[in-house]
Tab-separated table of C-alpha atoms and ligand atoms in Angstrom:
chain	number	residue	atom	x	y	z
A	41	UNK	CA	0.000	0.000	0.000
A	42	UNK	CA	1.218	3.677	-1.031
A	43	UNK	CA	0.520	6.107	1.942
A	44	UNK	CA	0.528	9.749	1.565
A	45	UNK	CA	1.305	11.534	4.641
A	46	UNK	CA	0.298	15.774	5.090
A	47	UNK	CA	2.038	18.203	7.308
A	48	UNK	CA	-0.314	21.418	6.762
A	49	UNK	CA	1.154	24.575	7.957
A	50	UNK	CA	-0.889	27.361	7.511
A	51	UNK	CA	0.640	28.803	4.408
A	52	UNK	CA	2.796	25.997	4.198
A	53	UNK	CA	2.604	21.996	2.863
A	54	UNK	CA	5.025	18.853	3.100
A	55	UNK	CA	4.315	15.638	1.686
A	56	UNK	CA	5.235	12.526	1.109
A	57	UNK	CA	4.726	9.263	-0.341
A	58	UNK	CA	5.934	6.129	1.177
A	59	UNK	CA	5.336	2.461	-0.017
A	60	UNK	CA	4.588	0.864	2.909
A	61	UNK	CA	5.644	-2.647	1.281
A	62	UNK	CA	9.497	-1.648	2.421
A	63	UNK	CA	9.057	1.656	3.657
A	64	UNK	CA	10.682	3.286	0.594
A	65	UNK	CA	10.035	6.807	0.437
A	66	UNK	CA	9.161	7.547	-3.908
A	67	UNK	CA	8.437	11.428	-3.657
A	68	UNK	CA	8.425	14.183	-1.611
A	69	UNK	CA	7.468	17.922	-1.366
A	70	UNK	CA	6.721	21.118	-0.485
A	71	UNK	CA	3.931	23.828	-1.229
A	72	UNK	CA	4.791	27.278	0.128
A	73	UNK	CA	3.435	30.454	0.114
A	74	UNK	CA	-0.192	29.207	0.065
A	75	UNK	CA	-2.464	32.277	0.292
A	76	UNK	CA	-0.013	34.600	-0.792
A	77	UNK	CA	1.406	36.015	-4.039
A	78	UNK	CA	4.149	33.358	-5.519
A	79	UNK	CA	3.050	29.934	-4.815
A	80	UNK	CA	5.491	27.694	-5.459
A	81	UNK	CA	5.684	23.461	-5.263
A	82	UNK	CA	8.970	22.086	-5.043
A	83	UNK	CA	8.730	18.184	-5.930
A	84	UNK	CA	11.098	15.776	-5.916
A	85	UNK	CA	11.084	12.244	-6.858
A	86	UNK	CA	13.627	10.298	-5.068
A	87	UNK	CA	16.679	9.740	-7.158
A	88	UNK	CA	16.103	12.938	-9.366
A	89	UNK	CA	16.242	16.839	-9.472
A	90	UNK	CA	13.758	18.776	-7.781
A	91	UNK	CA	11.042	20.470	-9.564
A	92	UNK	CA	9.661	24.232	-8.739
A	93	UNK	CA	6.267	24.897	-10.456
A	94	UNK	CA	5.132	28.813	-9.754
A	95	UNK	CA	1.276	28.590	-9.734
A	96	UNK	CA	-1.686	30.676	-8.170
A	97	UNK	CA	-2.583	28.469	-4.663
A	98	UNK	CA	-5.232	30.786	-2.966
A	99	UNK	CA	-6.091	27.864	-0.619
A	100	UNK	CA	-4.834	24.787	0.668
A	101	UNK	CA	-6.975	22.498	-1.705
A	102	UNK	CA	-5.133	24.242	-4.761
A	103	UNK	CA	-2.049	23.346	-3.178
A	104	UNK	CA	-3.046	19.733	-3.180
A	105	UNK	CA	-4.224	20.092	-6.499
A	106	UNK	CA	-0.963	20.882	-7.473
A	107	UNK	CA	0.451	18.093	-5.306
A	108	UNK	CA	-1.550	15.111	-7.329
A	109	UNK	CA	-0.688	16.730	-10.612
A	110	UNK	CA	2.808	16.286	-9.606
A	111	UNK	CA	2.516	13.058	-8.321
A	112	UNK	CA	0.586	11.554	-10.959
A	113	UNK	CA	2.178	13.620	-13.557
A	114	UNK	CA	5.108	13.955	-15.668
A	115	UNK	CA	8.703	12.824	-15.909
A	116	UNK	CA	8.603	13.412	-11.974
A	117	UNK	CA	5.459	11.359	-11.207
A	118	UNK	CA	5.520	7.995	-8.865
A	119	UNK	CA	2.078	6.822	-9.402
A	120	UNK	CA	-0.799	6.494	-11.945
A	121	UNK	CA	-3.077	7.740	-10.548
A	122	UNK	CA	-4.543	8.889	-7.232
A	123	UNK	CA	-6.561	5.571	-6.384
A	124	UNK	CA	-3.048	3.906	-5.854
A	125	UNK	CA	-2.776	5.931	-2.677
A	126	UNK	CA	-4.588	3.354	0.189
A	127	UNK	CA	-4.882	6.121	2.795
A	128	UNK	CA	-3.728	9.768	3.643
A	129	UNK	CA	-1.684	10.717	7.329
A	130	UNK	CA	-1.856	13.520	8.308
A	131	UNK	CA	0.104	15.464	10.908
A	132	UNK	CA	-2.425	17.268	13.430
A	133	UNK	CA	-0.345	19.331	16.464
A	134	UNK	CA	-2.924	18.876	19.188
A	135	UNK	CA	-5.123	16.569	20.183
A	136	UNK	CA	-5.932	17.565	23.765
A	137	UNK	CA	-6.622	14.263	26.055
A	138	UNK	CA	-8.344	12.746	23.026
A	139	UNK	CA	-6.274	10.626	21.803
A	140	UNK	CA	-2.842	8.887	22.982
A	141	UNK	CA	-2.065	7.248	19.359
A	142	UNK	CA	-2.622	7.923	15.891
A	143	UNK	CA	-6.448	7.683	15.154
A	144	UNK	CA	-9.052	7.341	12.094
A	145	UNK	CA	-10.447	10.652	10.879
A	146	UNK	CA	-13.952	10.061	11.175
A	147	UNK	CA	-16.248	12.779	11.243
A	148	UNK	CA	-16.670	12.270	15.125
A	149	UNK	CA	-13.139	12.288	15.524
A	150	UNK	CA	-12.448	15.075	13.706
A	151	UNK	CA	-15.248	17.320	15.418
A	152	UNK	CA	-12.871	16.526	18.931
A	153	UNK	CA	-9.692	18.119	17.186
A	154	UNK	CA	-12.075	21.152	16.254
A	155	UNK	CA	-12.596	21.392	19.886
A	156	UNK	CA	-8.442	21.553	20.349
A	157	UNK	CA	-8.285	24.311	17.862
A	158	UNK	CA	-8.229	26.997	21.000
A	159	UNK	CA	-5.292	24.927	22.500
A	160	UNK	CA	-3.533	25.317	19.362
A	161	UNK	CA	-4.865	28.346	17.701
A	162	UNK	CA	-2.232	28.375	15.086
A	163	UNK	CA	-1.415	24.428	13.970
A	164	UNK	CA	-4.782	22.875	14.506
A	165	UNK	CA	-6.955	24.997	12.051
A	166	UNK	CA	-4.202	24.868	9.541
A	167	UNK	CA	-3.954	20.756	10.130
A	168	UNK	CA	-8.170	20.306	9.423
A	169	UNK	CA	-8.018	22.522	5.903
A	170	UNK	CA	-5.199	20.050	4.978
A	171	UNK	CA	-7.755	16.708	5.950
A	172	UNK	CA	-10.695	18.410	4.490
A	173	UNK	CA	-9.217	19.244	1.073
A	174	UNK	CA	-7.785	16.187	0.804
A	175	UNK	CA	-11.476	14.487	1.498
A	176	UNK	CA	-12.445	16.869	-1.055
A	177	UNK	CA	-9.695	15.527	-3.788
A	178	UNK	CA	-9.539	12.097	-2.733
A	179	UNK	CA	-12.916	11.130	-1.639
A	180	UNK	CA	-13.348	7.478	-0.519
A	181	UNK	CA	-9.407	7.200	0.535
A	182	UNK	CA	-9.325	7.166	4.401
A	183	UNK	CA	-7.559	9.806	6.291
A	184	UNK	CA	-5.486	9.297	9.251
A	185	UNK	CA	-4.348	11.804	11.994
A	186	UNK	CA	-0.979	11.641	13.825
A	187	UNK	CA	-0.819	13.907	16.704
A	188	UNK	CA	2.424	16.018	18.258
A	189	UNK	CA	1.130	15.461	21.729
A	190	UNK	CA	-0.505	11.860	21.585
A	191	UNK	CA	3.084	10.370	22.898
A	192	UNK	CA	2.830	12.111	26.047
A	193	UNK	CA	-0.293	11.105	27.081
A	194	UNK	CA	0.674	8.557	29.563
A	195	UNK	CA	2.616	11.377	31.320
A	196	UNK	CA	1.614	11.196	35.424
A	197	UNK	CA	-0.748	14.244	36.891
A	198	UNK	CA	2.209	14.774	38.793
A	199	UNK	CA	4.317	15.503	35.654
A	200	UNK	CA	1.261	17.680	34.247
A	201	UNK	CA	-0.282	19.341	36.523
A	202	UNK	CA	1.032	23.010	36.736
A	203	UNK	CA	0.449	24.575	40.328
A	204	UNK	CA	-2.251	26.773	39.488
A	205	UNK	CA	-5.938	26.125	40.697
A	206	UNK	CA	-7.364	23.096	40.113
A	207	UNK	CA	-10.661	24.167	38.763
A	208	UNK	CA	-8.645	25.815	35.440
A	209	UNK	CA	-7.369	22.278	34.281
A	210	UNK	CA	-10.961	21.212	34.711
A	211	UNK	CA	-12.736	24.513	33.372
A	212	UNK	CA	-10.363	24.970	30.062
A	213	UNK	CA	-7.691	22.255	29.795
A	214	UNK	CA	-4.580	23.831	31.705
A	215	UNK	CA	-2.111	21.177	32.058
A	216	UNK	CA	1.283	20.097	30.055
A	217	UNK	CA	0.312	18.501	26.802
A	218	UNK	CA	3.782	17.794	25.448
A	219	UNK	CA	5.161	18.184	21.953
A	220	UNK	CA	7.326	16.776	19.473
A	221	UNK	CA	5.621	13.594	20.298
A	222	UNK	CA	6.071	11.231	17.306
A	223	UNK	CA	9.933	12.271	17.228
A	224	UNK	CA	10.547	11.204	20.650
A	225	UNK	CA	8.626	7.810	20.056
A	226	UNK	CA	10.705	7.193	16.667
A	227	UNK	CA	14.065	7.758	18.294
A	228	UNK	CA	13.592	5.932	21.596
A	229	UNK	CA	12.209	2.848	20.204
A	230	UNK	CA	15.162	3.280	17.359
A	231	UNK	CA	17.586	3.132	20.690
A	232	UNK	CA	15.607	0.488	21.610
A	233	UNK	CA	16.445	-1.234	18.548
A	234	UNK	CA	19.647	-0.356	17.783
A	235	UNK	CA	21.004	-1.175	21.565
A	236	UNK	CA	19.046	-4.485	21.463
A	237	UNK	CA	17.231	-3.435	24.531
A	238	UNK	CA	13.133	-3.833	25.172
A	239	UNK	CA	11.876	-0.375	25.181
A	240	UNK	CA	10.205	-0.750	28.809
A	241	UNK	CA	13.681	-2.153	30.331
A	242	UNK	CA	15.414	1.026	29.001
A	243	UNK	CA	14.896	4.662	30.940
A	244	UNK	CA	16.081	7.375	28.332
A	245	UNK	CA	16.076	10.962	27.722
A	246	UNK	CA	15.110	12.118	24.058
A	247	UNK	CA	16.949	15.759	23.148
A	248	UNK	CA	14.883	16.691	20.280
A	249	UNK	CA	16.533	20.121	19.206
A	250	UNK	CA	15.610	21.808	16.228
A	251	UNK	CA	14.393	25.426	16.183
A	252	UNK	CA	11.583	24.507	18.296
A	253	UNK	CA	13.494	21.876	20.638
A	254	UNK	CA	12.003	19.670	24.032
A	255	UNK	CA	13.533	17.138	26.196
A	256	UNK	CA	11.397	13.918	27.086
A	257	UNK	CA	12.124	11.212	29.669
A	258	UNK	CA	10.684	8.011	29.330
A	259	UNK	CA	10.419	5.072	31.383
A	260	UNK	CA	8.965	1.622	31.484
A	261	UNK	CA	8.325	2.069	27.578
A	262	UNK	CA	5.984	5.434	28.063
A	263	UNK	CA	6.573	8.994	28.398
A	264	UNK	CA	7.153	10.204	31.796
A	265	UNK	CA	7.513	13.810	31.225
A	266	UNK	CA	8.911	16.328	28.644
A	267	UNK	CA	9.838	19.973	28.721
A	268	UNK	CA	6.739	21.747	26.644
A	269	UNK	CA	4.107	22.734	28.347
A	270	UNK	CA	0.532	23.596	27.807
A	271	UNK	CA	2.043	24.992	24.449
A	272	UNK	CA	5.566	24.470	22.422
A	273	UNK	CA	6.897	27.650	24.578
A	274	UNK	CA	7.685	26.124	27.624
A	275	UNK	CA	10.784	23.969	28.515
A	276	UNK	CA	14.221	24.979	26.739
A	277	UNK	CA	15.334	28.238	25.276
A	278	UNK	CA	15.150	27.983	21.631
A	279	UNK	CA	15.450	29.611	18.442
A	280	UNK	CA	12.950	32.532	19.003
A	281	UNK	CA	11.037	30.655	22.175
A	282	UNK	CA	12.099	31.826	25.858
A	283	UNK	CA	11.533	28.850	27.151
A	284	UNK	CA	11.027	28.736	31.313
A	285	UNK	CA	11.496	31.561	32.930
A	286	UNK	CA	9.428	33.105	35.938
A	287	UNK	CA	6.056	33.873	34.665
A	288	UNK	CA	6.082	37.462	36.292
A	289	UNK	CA	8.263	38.341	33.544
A	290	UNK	CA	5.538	38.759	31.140
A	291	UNK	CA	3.023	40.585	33.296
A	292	UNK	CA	6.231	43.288	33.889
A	293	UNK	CA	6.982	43.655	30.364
A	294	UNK	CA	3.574	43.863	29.580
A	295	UNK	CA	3.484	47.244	31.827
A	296	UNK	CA	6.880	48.630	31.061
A	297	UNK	CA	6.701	47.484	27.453
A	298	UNK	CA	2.776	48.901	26.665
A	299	UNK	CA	1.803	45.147	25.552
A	300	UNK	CA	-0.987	43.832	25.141
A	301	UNK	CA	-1.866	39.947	25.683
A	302	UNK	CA	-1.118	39.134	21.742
A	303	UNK	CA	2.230	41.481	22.101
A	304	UNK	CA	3.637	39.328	24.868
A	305	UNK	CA	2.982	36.376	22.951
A	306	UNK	CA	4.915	37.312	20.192
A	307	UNK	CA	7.782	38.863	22.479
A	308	UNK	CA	8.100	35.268	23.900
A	309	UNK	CA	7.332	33.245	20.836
A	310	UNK	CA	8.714	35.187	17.929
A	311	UNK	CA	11.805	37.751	19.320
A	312	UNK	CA	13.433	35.337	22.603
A	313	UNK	CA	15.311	32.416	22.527
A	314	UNK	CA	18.392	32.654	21.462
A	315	UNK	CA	17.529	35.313	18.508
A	316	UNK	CA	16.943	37.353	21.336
A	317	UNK	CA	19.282	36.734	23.350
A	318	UNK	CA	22.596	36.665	21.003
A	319	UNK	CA	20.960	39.649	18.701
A	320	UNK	CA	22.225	37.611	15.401
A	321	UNK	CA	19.768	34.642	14.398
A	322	UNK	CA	17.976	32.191	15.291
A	323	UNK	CA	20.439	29.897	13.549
A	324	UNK	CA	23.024	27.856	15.679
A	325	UNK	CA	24.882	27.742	12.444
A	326	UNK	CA	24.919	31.621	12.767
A	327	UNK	CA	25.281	32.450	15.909
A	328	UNK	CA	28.458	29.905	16.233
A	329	UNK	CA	30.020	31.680	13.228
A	330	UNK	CA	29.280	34.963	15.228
A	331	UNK	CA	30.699	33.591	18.695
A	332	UNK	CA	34.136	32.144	17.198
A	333	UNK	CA	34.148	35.678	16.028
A	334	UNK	CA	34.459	37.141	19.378
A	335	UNK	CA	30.264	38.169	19.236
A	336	UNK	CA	29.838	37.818	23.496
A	337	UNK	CA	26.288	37.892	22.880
A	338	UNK	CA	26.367	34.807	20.795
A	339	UNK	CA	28.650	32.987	22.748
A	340	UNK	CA	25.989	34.004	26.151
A	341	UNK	CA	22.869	32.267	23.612
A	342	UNK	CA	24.576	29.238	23.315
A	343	UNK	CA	26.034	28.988	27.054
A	344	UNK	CA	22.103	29.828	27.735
A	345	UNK	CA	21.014	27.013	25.621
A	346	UNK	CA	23.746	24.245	26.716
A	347	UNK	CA	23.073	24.893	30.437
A	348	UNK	CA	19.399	24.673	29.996
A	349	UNK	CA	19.163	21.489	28.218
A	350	UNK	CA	21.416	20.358	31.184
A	351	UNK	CA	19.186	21.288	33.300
A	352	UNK	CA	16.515	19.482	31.890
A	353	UNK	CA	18.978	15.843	31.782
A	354	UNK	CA	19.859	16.675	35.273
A	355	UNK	CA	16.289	16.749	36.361
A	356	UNK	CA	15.121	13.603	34.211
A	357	UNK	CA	17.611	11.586	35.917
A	358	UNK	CA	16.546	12.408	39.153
A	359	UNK	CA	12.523	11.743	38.410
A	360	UNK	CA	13.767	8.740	37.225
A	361	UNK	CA	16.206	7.706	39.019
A	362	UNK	CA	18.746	7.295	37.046
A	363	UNK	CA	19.111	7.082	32.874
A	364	UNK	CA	20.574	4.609	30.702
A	365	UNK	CA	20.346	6.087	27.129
A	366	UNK	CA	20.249	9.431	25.675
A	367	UNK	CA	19.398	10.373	22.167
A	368	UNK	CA	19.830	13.793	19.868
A	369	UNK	CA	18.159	13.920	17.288
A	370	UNK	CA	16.645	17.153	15.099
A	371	UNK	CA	18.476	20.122	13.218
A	372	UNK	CA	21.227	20.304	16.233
A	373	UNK	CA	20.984	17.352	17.279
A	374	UNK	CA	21.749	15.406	14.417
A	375	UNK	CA	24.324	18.129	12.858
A	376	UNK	CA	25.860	19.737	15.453
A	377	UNK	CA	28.631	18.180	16.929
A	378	UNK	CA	30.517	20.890	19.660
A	379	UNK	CA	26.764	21.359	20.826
A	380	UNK	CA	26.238	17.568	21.832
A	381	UNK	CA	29.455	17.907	22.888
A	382	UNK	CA	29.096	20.698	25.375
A	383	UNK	CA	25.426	19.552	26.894
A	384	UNK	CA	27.802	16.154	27.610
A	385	UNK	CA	30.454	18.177	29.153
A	386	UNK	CA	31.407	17.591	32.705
A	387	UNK	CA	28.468	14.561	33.339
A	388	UNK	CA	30.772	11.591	34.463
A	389	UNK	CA	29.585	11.883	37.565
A	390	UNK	CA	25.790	10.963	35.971
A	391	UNK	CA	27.903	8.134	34.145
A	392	UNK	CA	27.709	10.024	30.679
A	393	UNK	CA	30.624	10.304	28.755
A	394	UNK	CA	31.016	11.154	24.883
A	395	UNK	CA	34.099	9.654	22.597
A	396	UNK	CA	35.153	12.803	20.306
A	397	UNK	CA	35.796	10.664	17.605
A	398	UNK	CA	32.305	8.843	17.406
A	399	UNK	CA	30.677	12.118	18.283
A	400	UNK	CA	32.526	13.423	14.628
A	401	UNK	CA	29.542	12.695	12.798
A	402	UNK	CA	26.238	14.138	11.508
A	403	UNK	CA	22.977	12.838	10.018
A	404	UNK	CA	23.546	8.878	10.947
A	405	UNK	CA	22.481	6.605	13.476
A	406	UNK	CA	25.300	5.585	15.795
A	407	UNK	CA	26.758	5.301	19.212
A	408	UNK	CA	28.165	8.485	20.397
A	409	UNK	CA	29.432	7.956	24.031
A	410	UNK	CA	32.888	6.226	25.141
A	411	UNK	CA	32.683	2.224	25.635
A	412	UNK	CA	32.924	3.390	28.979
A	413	UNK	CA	30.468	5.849	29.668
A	414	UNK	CA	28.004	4.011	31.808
A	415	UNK	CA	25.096	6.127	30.480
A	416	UNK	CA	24.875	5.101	25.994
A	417	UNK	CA	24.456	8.515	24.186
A	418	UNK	CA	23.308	7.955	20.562
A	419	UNK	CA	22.463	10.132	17.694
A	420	UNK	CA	19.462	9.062	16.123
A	421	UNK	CA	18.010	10.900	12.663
A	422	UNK	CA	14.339	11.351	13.252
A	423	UNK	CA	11.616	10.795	11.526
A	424	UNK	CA	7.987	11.950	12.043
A	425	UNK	CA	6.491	11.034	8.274
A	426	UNK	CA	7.258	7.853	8.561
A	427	UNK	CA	6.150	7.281	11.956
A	428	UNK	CA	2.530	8.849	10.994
A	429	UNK	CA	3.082	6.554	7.539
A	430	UNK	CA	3.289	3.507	9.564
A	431	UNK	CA	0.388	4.259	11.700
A	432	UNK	CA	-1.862	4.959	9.087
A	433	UNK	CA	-0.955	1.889	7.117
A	434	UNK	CA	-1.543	-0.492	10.424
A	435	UNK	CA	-4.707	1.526	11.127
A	436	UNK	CA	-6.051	1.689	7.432
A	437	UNK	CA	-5.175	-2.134	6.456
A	438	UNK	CA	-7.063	-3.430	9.292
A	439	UNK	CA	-10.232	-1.134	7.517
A	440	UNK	CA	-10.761	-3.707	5.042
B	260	ADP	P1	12.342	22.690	12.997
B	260	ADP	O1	11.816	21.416	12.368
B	260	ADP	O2	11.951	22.878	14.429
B	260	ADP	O3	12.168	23.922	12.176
B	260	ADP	P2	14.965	21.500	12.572
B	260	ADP	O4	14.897	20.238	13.340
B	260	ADP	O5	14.955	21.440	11.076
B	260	ADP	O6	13.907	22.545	13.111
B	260	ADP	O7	16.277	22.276	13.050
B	260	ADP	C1	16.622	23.515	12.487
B	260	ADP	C2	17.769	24.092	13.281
B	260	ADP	O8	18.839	23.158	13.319
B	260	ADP	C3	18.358	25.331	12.650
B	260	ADP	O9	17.694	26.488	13.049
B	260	ADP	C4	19.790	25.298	13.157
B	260	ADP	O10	19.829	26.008	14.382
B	260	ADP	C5	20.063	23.850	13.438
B	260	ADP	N1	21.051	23.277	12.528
B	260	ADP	C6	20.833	22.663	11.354
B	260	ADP	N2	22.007	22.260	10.812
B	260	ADP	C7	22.979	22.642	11.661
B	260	ADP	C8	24.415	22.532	11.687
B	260	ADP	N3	25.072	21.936	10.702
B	260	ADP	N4	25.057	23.061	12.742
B	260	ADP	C9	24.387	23.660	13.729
B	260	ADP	N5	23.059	23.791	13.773
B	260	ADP	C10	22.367	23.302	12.763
């Protein structure tokens, strides 16, 4: 079965098509600038050049449009036709308490992530015009949702449960949902895999660190807790989120600054992290450059960012009680090497230890720690498409 899997954005589109008989990935894409002037597809069929096709995309179901003509299509196509594809995933950001694992779209279904839209004002209305377009194009073909928080479900109250009142959990959902969810699955049961090791033997911390970056620990095979919050701004300092800090913050910017409640959320979403911090980018890859050139600033964001993710293995260990694997994975943690290096700095005592030479790598799966670092530290490419692929092929080929 050939499984197309959706990440919606809201002016934004990636794609893929797998075939789920060995996993092989036959095309992938990218729609941007939905909406706006300049629509563009980029479309690539594995094992030749890209393809950029400038077209008007007012909407998202132009966009797929465009995406069946260029699978189906052309020097660059991988199918015949759009019946070939036995089911659609798509990537949905929030699905409240809903649902712990990928699920069927069915109408009912669907009407429950409408009801997560306010938790995720931006992802989750942007995530439904992607499934409903798609019903619209490929009516019949079932539609699957994979969800950025269903991972973290089997978190603990005490993990989510933030130390407001009660009532407010109860009244409009306040509590840590988690994000980042299908990465940290992928790359802890790829440790699991790779180290030979059943997944609910093994406790181990997940670094996922992109530009939007969290830190899960899991135990006994499940999520224990992770680092986002009740949105993806809590947890780590990244490239334009604050991350923690003391929540009076906000309400004393607010006043000295003249913001409003949508101004402080795009102070701490949009300008912080470590754009805000270093003054250069939100880029590692730039603000490195900047602090081997002396920038202080730069060198302070990434100092900031190295002790926090610390922090955060420090205090998994201890909830725990103690960690046997830890993976990177994402942007930085596949690519960057001094950064995995410095978060490993100085953590013999917690029986982690890196080998310079292994950790000379990007992009592959291997074992980065010394043979004798008690604690195994392992870089681990993720991969969220074909997570939500294989979900919605075991989901969809029980349908029939
Ligand atoms: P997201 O999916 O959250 O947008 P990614 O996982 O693609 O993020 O990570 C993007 C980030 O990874 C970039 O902003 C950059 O900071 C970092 N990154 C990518 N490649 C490198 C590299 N070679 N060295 C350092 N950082 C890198």
């Amino acid at each position: 079965m050939k499984i197309l899997v959706i990440n919606c954005g809201s002016s934004s589109l990636k794609y893929q098509v797998l075939d789920m008989t060995d996993e092989t990935l036959l095309a992938k894409g990218l729609v941007e600038r939905i909406g706006m002037d300049g629509s563009v597809i980029t479309h690539e069929k594995i094992g030749m050049d890209k393809v950029k096709k400038e077209a008007p995309m007012p909407t998202h179901k132009e966009a797929i449009g465009f995406v069946i003509e260029a699978l189906t299509k052309g020097d660059a196509a991988v199918i015949k036709d759009m019946k070939e594809i036995g089911a659609v995933g798509h990537r949905v950001a929030h699905a409240g308490e809903y649902f712990s694992e990928s699920v069927l779209l069915t109408p009912e279904n669907i009407k429950k992530l409408e009801s997560c839209i306010e938790l995720a004002p931006l992802h989750n209305p942007a995530n439904l015009t992607g499934v409903s377009a798609c019903q619209e194009l490929m009516p019949g073909t079932p539609m699957v949702g994979g969800f950025d928080t269903a991972f973290h479900q089997t978190m603990p109250a005490e993990s989510f449960i933030y130390g407001v009142p009660y009532e407010y959990y109860k009244k409009y959902g306040i509590r840590k949902y988690g994000f980042h969810g299908t990465s940290h699955k992928f790359v802890a049961e790829r440790a699991a895999d790779i180290l030979g090791t059943p997944m609910k033997d093994m406790k181990i911390i997940t670094c996922h660190l992109g530009n939007g970056a969290s830190v899960s620990a899991i135990k006994d095979g499940k999520c224990y807790d992770t680092s986002m919050g009740f949105t993806p701004l809590e947890g780590l300092v990244m490239g334009t989120r604050s991350g923690n800090m003391d929540p009076a913050i906000v309400t004393f910017l607010q006043e000295k600054e003249n913001l409003d409640a949508a101004g402080a959320n795009t102070l701490m979403n949009k300008k912080s992290g470590v754009l805000g911090i270093s003054g250069v980018s939100s880029d590692f890859r730039d603000i490195e450059a900047a602090a081997e050139e002396g920038n202080e600033r730069a060198k302070l964001a990434v100092d900031v960012f190295v002790h926090r993710v610390k922090a955060y293995i420090g205090s998994y260990v201890a909830e725990m009680n103690g960690v046997d694997t830890i993976v990177f994975t994402a942007g930085i943690g596949e690519n960057d090497k001094n950064m995995r290096a410095m978060i490993c700095k100085d953590m013999e005592n917690l029986g982690i230890k890196l080998d310079a030479a292994k950790n000379d790598v990007r992009g592959k799966e291997t074992v980065i720690s010394a043979d004798d670092s008690k604690v195994k530290v392992l870089l681990i490419p993720t991969n969220e498409e074909l997570v939500i692929a294989r979900d919605t092929y075991n989901i969809v080929k029980n349908l029939k």
